[in-house]
Coordinates of C-alpha atoms in Angstrom, one line a residue:
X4 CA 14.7 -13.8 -6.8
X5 CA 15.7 -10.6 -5.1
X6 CA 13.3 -7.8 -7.0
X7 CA 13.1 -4.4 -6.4
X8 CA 9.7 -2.5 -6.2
X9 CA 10.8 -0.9 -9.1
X10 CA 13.1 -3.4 -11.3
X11 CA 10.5 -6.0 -10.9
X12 CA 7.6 -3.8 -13.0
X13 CA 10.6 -3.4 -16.2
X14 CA 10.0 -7.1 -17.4
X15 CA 9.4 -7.9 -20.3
X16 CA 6.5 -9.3 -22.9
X17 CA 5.3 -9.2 -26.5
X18 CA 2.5 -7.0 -28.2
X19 CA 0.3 -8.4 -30.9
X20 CA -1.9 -5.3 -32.4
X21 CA -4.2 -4.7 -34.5
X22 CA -2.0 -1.9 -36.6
X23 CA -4.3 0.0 -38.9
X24 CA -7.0 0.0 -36.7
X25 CA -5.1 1.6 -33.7
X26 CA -3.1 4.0 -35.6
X27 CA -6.4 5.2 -38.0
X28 CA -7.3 6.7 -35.0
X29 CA -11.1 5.3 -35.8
X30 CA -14.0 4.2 -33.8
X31 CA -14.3 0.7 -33.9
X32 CA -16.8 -1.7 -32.2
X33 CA -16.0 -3.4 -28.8
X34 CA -16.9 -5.9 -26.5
X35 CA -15.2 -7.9 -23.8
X36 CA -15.1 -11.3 -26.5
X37 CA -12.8 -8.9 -28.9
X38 CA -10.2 -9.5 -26.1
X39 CA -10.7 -13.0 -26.0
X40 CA -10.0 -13.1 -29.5
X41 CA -7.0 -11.2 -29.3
X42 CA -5.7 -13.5 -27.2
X43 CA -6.8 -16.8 -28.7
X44 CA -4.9 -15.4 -32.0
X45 CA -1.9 -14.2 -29.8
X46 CA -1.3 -17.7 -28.4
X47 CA -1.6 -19.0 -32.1
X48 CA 1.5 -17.1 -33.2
X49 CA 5.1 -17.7 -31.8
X50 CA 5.7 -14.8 -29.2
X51 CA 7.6 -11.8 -30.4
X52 CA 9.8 -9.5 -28.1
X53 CA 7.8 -5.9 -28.8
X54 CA 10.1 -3.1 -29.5
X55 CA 11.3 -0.9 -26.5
X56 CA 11.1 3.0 -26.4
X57 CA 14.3 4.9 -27.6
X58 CA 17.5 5.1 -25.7
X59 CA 17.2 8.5 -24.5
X60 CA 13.8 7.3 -22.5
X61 CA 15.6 4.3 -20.8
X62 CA 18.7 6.5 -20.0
X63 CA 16.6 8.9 -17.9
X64 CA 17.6 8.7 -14.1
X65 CA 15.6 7.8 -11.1
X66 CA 15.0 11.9 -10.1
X67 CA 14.6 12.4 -13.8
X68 CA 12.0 10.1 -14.1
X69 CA 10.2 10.8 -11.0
X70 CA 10.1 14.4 -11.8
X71 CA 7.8 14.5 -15.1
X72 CA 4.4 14.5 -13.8
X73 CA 0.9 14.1 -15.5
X74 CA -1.3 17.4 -15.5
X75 CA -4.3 17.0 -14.2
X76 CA -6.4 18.9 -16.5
X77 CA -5.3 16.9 -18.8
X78 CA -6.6 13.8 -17.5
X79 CA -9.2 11.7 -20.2
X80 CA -13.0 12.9 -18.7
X81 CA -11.3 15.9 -16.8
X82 CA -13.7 18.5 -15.9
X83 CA -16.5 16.9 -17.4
X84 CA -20.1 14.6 -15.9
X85 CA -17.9 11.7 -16.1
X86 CA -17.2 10.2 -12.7
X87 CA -13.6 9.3 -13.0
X88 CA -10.6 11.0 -14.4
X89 CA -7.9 8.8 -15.7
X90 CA -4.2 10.0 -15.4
X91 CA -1.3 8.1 -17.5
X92 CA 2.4 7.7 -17.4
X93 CA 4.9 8.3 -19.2
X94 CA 7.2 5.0 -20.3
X95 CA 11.1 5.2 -19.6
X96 CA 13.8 3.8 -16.8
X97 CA 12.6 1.1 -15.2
X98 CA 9.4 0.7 -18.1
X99 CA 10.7 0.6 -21.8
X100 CA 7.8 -0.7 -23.5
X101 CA 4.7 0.8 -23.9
X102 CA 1.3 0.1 -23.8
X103 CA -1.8 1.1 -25.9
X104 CA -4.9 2.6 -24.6
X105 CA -8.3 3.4 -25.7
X106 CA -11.4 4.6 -24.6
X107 CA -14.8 2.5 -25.0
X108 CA -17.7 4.6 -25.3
X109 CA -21.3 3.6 -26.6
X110 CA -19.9 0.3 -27.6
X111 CA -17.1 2.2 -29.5
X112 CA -13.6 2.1 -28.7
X113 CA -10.8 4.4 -30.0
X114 CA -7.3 5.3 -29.3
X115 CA -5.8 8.0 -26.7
X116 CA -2.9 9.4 -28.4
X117 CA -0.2 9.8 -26.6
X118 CA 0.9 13.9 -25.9
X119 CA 4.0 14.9 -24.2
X120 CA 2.2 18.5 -23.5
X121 CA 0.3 16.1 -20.8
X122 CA 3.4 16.5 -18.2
X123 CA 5.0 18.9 -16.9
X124 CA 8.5 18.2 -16.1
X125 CA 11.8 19.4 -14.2
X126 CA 14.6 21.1 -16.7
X127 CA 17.4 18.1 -15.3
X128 CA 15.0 16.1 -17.9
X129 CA 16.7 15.6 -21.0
X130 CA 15.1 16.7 -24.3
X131 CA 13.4 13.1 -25.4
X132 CA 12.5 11.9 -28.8
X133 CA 8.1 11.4 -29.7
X134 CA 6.6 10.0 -32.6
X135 CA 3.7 8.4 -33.5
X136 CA 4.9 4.8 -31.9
X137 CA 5.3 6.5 -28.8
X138 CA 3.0 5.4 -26.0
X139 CA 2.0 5.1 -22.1
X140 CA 3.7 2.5 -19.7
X141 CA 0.3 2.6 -17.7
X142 CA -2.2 5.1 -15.9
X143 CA -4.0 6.0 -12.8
X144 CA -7.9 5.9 -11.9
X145 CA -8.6 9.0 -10.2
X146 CA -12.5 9.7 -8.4
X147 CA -14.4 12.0 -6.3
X148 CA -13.2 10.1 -2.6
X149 CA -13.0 12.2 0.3
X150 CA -12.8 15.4 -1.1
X151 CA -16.2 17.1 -2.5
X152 CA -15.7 18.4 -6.1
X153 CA -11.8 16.9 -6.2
X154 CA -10.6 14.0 -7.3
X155 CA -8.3 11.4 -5.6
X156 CA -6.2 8.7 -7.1
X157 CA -7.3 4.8 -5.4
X158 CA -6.1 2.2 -8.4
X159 CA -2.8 2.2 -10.6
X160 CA -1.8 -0.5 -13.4
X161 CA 1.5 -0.3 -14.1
X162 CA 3.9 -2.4 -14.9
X163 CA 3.9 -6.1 -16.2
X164 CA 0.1 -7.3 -15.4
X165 CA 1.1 -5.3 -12.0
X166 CA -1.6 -3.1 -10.2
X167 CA -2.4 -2.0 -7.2
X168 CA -5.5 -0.2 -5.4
X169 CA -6.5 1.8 -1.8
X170 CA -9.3 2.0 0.0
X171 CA -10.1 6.1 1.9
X172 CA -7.7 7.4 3.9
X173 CA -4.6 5.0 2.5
X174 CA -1.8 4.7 1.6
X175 CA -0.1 2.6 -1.4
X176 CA 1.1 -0.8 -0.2
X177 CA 1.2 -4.6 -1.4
X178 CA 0.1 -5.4 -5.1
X179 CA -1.4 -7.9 -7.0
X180 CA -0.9 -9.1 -10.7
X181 CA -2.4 -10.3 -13.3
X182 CA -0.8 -14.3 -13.4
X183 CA 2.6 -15.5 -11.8
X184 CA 4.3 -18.0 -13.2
X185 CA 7.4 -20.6 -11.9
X186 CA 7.6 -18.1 -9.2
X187 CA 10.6 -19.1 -6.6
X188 CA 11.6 -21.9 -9.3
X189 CA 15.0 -22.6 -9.8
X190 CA 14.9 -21.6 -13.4
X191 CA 14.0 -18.2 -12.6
X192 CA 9.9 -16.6 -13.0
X193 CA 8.0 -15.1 -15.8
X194 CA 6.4 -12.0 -16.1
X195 CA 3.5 -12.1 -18.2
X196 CA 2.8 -8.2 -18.9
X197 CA -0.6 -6.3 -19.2
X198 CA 0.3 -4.8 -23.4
X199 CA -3.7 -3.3 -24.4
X200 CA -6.2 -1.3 -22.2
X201 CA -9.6 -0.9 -22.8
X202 CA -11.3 2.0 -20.5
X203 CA -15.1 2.5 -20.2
X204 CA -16.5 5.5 -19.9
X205 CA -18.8 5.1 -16.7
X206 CA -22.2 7.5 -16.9
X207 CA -22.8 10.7 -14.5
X208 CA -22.9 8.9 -11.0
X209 CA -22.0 5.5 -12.0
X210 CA -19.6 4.4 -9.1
X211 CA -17.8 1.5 -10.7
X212 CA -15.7 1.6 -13.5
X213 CA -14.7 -1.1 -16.1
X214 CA -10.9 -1.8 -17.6
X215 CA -10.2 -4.2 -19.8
X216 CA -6.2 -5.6 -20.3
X217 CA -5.2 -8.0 -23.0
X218 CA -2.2 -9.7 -21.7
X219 CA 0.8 -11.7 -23.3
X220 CA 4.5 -13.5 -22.7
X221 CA 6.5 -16.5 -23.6
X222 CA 4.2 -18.8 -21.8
X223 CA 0.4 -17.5 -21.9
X224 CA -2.0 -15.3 -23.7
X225 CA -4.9 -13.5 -21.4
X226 CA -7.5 -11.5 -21.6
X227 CA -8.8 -9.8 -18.6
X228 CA -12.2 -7.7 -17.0
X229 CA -12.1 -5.8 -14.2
X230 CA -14.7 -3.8 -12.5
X231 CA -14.1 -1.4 -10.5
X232 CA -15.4 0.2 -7.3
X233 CA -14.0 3.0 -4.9
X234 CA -14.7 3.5 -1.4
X235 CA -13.7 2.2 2.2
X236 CA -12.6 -0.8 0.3
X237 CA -12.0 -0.6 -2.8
X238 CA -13.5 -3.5 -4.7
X239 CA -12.7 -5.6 -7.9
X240 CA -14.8 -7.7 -10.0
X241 CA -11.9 -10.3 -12.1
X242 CA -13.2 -12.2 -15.1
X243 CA -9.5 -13.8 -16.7
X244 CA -9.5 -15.7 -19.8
X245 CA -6.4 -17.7 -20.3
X246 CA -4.7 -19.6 -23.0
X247 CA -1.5 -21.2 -22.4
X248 CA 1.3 -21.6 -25.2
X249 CA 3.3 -24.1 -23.7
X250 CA 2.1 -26.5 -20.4
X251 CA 1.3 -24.5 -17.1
X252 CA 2.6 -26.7 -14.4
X253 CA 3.6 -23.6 -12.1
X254 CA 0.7 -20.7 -12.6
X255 CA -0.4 -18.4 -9.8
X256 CA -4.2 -17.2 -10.0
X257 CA -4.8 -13.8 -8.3
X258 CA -1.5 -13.8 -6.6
X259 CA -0.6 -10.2 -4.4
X260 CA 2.9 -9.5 -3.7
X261 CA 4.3 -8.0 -1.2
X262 CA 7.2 -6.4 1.5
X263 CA 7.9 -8.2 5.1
X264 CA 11.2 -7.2 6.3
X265 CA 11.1 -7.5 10.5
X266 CA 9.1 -7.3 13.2
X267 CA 9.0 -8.8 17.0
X268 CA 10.0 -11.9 15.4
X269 CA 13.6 -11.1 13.4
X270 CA 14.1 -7.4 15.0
X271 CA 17.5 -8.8 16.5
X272 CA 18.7 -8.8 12.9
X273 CA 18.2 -5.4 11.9
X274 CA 20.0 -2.1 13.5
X275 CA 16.6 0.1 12.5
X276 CA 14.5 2.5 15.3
X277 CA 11.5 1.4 14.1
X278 CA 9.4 -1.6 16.0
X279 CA 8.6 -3.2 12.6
X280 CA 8.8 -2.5 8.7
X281 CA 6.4 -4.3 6.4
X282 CA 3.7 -4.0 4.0
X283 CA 1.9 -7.0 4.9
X284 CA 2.2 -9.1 8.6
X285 CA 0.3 -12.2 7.4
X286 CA -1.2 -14.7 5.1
X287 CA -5.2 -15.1 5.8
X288 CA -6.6 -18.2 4.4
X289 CA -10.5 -19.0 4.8
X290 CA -10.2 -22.8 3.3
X291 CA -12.7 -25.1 1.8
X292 CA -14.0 -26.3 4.8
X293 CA -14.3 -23.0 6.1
X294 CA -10.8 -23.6 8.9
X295 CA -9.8 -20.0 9.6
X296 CA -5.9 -19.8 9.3
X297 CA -3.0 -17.2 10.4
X298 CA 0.4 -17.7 8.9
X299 CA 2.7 -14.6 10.4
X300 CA 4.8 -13.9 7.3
X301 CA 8.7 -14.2 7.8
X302 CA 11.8 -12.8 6.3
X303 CA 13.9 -16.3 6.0
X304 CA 17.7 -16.4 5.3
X305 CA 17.2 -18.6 2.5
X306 CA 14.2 -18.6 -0.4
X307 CA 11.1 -20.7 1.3
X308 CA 8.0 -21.8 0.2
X309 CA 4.7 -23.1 1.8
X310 CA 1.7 -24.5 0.8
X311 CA -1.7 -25.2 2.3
X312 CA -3.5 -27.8 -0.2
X313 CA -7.2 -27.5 -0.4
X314 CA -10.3 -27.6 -2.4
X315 CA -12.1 -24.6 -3.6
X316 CA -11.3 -22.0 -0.8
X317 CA -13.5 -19.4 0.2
X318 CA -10.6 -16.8 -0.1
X319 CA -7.1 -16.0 1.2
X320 CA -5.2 -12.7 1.2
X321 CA -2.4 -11.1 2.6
X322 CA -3.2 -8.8 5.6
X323 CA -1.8 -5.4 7.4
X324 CA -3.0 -6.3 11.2
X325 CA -1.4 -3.8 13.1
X326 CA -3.4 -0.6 12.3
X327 CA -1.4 1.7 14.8
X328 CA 1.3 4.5 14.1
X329 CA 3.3 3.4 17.2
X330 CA 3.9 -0.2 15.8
X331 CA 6.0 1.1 13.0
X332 CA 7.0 5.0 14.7
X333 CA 7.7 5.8 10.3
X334 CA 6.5 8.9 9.5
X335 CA 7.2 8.7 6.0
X336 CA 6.3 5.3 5.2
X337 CA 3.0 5.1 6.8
X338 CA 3.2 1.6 7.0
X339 CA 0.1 1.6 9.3
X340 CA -2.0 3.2 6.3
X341 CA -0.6 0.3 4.1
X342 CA -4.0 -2.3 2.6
X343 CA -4.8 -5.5 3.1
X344 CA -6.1 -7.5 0.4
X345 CA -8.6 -10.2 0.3
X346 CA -9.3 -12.3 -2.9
X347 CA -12.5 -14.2 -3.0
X348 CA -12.9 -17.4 -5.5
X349 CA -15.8 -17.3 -7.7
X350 CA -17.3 -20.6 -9.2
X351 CA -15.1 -24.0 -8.7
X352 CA -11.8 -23.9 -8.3
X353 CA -11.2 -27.7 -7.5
X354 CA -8.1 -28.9 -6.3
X355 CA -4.9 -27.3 -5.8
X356 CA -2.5 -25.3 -3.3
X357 CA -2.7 -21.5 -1.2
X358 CA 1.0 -20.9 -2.2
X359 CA 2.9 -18.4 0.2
X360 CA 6.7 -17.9 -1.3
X361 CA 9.1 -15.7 1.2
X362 CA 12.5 -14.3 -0.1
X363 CA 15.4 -13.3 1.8
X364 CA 15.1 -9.4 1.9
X365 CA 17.9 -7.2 3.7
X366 CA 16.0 -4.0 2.7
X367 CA 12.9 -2.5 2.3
X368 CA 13.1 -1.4 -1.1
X369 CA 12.5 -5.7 -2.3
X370 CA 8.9 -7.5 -2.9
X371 CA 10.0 -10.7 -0.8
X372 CA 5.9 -12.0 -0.3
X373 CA 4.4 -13.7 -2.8
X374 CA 0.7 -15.4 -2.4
X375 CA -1.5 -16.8 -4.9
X376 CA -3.6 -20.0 -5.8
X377 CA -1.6 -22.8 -7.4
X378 CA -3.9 -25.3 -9.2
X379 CA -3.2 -29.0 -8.8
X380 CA -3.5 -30.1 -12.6
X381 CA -1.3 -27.7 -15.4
X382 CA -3.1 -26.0 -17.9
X383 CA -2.7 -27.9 -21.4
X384 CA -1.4 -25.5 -24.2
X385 CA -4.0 -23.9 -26.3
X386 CA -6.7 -24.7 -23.2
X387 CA -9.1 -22.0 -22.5
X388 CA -9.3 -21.4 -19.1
X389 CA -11.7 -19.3 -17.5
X390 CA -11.5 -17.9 -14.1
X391 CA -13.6 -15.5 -11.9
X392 CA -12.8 -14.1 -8.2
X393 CA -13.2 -10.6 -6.5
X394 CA -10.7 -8.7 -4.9
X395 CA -11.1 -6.3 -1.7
X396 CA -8.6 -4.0 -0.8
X397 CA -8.6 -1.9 2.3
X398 CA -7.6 -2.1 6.1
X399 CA -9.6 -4.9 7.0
X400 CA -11.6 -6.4 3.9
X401 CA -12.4 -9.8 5.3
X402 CA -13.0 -10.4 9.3
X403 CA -13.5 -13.6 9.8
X404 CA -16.0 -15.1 12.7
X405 CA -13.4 -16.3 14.7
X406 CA -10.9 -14.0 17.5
X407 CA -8.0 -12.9 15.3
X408 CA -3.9 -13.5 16.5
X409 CA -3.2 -9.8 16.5
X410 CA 0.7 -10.2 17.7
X411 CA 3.3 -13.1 17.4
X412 CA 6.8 -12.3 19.0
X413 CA 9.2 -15.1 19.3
X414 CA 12.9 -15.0 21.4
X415 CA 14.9 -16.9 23.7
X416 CA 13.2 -18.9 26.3
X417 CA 14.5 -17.4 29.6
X418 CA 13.1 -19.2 31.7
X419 CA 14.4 -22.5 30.4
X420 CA 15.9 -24.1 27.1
X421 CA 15.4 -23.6 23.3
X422 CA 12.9 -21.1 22.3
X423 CA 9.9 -18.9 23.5
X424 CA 6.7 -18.2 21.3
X425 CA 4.4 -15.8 22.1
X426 CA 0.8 -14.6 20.9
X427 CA -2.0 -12.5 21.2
X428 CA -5.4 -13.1 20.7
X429 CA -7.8 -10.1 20.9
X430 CA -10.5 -9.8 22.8
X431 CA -13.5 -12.0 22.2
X432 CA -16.9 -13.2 24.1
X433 CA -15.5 -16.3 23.3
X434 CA -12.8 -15.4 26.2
X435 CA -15.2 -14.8 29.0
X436 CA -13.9 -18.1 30.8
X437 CA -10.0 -18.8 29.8
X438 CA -10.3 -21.8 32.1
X439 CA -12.7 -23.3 29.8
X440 CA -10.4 -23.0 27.0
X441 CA -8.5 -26.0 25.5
X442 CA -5.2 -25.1 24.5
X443 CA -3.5 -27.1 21.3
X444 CA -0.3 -27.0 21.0
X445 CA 1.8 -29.2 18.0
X446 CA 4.5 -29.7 15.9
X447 CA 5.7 -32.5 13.5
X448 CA 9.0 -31.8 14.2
X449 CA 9.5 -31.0 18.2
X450 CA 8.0 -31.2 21.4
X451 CA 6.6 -28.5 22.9
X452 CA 6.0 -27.4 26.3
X453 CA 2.1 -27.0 27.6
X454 CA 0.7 -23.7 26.4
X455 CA 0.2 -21.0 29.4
X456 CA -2.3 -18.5 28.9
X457 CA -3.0 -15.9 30.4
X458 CA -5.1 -12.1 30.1
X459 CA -3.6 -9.4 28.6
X460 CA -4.1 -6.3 30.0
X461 CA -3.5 -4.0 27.2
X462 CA -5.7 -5.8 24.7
X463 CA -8.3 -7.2 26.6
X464 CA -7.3 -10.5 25.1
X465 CA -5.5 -13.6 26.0
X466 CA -1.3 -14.4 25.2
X467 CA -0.8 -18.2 24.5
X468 CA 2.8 -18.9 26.0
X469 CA 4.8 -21.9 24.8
X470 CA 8.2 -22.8 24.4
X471 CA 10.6 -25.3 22.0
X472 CA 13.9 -26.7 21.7
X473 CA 15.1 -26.7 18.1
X474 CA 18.2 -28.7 18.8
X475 CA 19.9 -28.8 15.3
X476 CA 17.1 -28.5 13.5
X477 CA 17.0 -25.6 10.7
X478 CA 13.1 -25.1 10.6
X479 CA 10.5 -26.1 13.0
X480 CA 7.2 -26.3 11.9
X481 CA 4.5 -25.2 14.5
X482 CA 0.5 -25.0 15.6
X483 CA -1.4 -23.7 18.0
X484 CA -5.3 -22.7 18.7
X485 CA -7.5 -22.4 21.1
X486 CA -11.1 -24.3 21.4
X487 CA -14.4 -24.7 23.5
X488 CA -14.9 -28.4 23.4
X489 CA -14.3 -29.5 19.8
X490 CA -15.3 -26.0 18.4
X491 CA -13.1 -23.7 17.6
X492 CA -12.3 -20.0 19.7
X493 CA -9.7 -18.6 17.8
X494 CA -8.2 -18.7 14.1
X495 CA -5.5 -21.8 13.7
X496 CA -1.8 -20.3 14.6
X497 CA 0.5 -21.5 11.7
X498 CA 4.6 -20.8 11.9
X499 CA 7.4 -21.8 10.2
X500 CA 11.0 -20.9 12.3
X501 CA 13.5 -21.1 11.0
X502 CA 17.3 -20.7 12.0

């Protein structure tokens, strides 16, 4: 299960096209149902491994590869009313299949050919073969954000059904995808993959922006809508149409994925200067009885997986809490510019599970997080199955009523046996009168000592004390909150230690 960031985007899927159509060149009609026809006659044909790009493309080096760039006059809508620019790239290394594009326009849709005179690149790359079978391996969404009269990049899609998306003044982080599937299973996962885009040409000063995927692998045909919106948050409207070739007894709706490698709670097993290196720091989960929960993400020694069972959640997403530069001291990573991202569930989504998977990660190179929706029944083959759900990215996209855990440190318990857990709560009206606070404190597996808490100075907030003894134990589940009466005054404190 270990993945790198890069090695996890080269899986691979089959293409279905419509041949003469694409490679006429023509203007053909389009709507959002032609997708969902090309994947209702996808899933009624046995899947085909597409062709991959020649050798000399997948020989290309990392430095190679990184060092052909797109020209940006040569982005589609470049230099003209159209509000967004769209940059593409090229296929090779770590992506050896290609995907087709096309524009929509006035209910028209045609091809963009694809033009190695779009990049410049580096003379260490090789001379490369192109033909007419050549394509992209996935583009860029460029718009006016901060800059007057320049463009600036906030959404990608590259990649398996991978993409990812900023809000101002960030930088890249987590991702989310299309569909997982079996993910953390023993028998390995399966990476459905993103083959056909559809683009829409927005009007002069339309702010959102509309791409359709059609997506495809051994298991499940898709076909996807997403609207588009740039700004503090970047927003995303999902309409997913799916149609499963075999049964779906392990699917992931609107799963993000992710990097945790330490912070105050595993530093002691990594030799780094920096106070903590991850992507994300926790698993948000709003559930259907509107229970406000905070699961710190870990970094386990062996592959684990937890699930939260409910009934149509109001949303769940993983979050980057800790805004400052001095909580990660990396100049170069930015961590601290890094998204959060919140998805919100349209419609019903019935019964099922908020699945967070952890891998064991010794660098910071691996996607070890994994979150997404897990429903309770499979999905019957040839089942059409039609979700809905938004997606918020941006450094705080949902803030829930309740006072957020904004720090979670664990160690040895000095002053006595087993182990000491710390958090922070930050400052809240609801803290006016700590004595009046009740302090809950459990575990299914230990006893725990009686919470302390006391003000912090530096937040404003209060720190919930409380210690454990593990004994032999190689996990320990664990819960805390704090309440006024039987209402709740801060978010529910969820842990897993583990050895």
């Amino acid at each position: 299960m270990n993945l790198t960031r890069r090695a996890f985007l080269a899986s691979t899927s089959a293409l279905f096209l419509a041949p003469a159509t694409f490679a006429s060149g023509g203007e053909v009609p389009f709507d959002r149902n032609d997708v969902v026809a090309l994947a209702r006659d996808l899933v009624s044909r046995p899947f085909a491994e597409r062709e991959m790009v020649p050798q000399e493309w997948q020989d290309l080096t990392y430095p190679q590869y990184r060092s052909i760039r797109f020209r940006l006059d040569r982005a589609l809508w470049f230099e003209t009313e159209t509000p967004f620019n769209i940059d593409f790239f090229t296929p090779g290394l770590y992506f050896p299949r290609t995907v087709q594009v096309s524009t929509v326009e006035n209910g028209m849709t045609k091809p963009v050919a694809f033009d190695l005179e779009m990049f410049d690149k580096s003379d260490e790359v090789p001379q490369l073969p192109v033909d007419e079978t050549l394509g992209f391996s996935g583009l860029r969404l460029r718009t006016e954000m901060h800059r007057p009269g320049k463009t600036d990049e906030f959404c990608v899609f590259q990649g398996a059904s991978y993409f990812r998306a900023i809000g101002l003044h960030e930088v890249y982080g987590l991702s989310a995808r299309g569909l997982a599937l079996k993910t953390g299973d023993p028998d390995g996962e399966e990476f459905p993959e993103f083959i056909r885009f559809w683009l829409e040409r927005p009007e002069p000063g339309q702010r959102n922006m509309v791409v359709h995927a059609l997506m495809d692998s051994p298991s499940v045909t898709g076909a996807y809508r997403f609207n588009v919106t740039a700004g503090a948050d970047c927003t995303m409207e999902v309409e997913a149409t799916l149609f499963p070739r075999v049964e779906l007894d392990h699917v992931g709706i609107a799963p993000g994925t992710s990097m945790f490698l330490f912070d105050q709670t595993n530093h002691g097993r990594f030799d780094d200067f920096r106070p903590a290196v991850h992507d994300s720091d926790g698993l948000l989960i709003r559930n259907g009885v509107g229970e406000v929960i905070w699961r710190p993400l870990a970094n386990p020694t062996r592959l684990q997986v937890s699930s939260f069972v409910d009934t149509n959640p109001q949303g769940f997403g993983l979050m980057q809490r800790k805004r400052a530069f001095s909580d990660y001291a990396d100049l170069e990573a930015q961590y601290h510019k890094r998204p959060s991202l919140w998805v919100e569930p349209q419609g019903d989504w019935g019964k099922g599970t908020v699945t967070l998977v952890e891998i064991p990660a010794d660098q910071e190179i691996y996607d070890n997080i994994v979150a997404y929706w897990r429903p309770a029944e499979p999905y019957v083959p040839r089942q059409q199955v039609d979700m809905s759900y938004s997606l918020f990215w941006g450094e705080e996209p949902q803030r829930t009523p309740m006072p957020r855990v904004i720090n979670t440190a664990m160690g040895e318990n000095t002053f006595g046996e087993g182990r000491l857990a710390v958090i922070d709560f930050e400052a809240s009206e609801l803290f006016e009168d700590p004595e009046a606070l009740n302090i809950y404190v459990q575990s299914p597996h230990v006893e725990t000592s009686e919470g302390v808490l006391q003000r912090n100075p530096d937040t404003g907030g209060l720190r919930l004390a409380f210690s454990f003894e593990p004994g032999d134990r190689d996990h320990v589940e664990l819960r805390a909150q704090l309440r006024l009466g039987k209402q709740a005054a801060s978010e529910v404190w969820l842990y897993r230690w583990t050895t």
